Amino acid sequence: MITAIGVAAVLVASVLVLRATDDASKKRSSEAIRLTKYTADFVEVSSPPARPGAPSTVWSSDGRVQWTPVEGAAGYEVSGKLVTSPEVAGSGRPEVRAVDAFGQRSPPARAEERPSDDSWRQKINGWIDDFDDTFLERRYHLSGRRGCVNPGSGSGGRLVLDIPCGNDTAVLRARTLLGLNESGELGRVAVVTDAAGPRGKLVLDLVPGTPDRLGPIPPADAIRVVVDDLVAPGTRGAGVLHRFEAVLTDNDVRVVQDGAQIATVPVVPKWREASVLVSVTPPPGYPGRVEIDAVGITGSRGPADEMIETPLVPGTLRVLEPEEEAPGIGIARAPLRAAPAARLRTTVRFGDGGDPSGLVAQLGPAKLPLRPAVSGWSAAQDSELTLVGDVPAELLGEAGTDALTPFVLRMPGASQAQVLESYLEVPGRSPVKLENAPDEPAPVLPVMTAEFAATDPNDATLVITLDASSARSVAPIAGFEVYVDSSLAATVPMPGGIGGRHELLFSLKGSHNVEVRLRPEDPGRQTDSVLLELRR
């Protein structure tokens, strides 16, 4: 936002972010970089305030260390780890210090240990999965962009979803169904995860049928629970596990976090049994990683049917018209040779038209009619629908060709409909075992933004914000430097800093080029720069 004072002033700010390494960061030294405060005669920088007070009411329980937020703190240091939220994954009695925007530390406060609360398990009169079994496919179908959603087994029996491509969404459909009681508390679904941390999202969909994903428009009978920054914001730290429950009653669905109600969805289920879909989206802009520690579902003791899945890639991801020419690309028939029966499952995202009731899958010479895996689905643009088709008997058994060509989906008036995923299901126990999950991501630098909040013919106020709220842990920074027309104008030290907001007042006339450089403490890390153009 630009405020004109006195006369008209025009500011053009470039959001170009550069990665550069200056001479100081090239030095071969393991010592932390330290900066010395400097201001040119035309720059005013606010002085550091008194160092912050120590955190109060610090405790650890259920794998979390928590404390009361400290006013004026930009973040916190817990046993050498830097975080921005007033909680961190951990246990025991660590020391916690508040850190302000200038890197000043408070005196330490030691955590007290409190008993863990496992009483929620008694309320799940059905199935609880602690992910000790690494054969994930036996209990769930995992839907996500291939190569961008990678499941792994973490330490302590935990599902780790590595999501390296950005803010992709992973969807787990439990093969165990949710069954409802007759009255009172009808049912309950519990998920212990860090997915709903800052800028992340957890979605629980309870829906009759067996869809693999629902997209932005759920079916009419589905119940959707969303937990993100808009629901009880400021209570969840990045990478910290919390327990979320959807409690179904005769009147509504109550959303519970760690035993405390945080929201209510004013709906009552119209069904007695439903699939449970757990969708997780990591925060954008950082290496994506989501952990799920437990899932509990009332009404059933385990998966009713076990299936072996074989992913299939169609010859084109575009849904073709009924008579449109298909690419000569097919699939191997090997998964069908020993199968007594098989089903094709596919999920399609619709364009701006088409007739889903006419969807068929072409497998070589056979055309399989596809039926929706849910009722009440919407064919609106960008909606997503899972469909199922039975593989005909003539494609099963040892006899026959080695490949089925082509493999495509067809629909009248396809109109840009896209295939999101396809796979075969055959009865049996899946042999697929999760590999070990990658290590915890390394600490990351805060994201730096800079803008001129106000200008007049003689002065300009530069606002610099360093934000690491989505980071699981923060790499310490030495401070930042400001250059005007390639000459150093200010150096603001922040030894061991985490982030925060800074204002600098420039007494300048005319137009200038301004560069702000973020300086990490680690001499091996690159310097982040933001370029601004001040024009009058």
XYZ file of C-alpha atoms in Angstrom, residues 29 71 114 136 207 210 213 247 262 288 311 345 414 438 458 471 477 483 504 507 512 531:
22
model
C 34.680 -20.390 7.867
C 4.273 -10.257 23.995
C 2.276 -33.313 32.530
C -0.143 -49.059 4.160
C -19.162 -39.846 2.581
C -15.916 -45.449 -1.696
C -11.055 -38.078 -3.560
C -17.810 -36.147 16.705
C -13.019 -25.607 18.256
C 6.330 -30.293 2.064
C -1.419 -48.127 -10.847
C -11.023 -47.503 -10.422
C -15.797 -34.681 -22.680
C 13.354 -39.107 4.711
C 11.531 14.098 1.086
C 8.739 -23.454 8.949
C 19.953 -15.069 10.738
C 21.776 -0.708 -0.162
C 13.506 2.251 8.383
C 15.289 11.085 4.146
C 16.496 5.442 -6.188
C 15.013 -5.300 -5.124
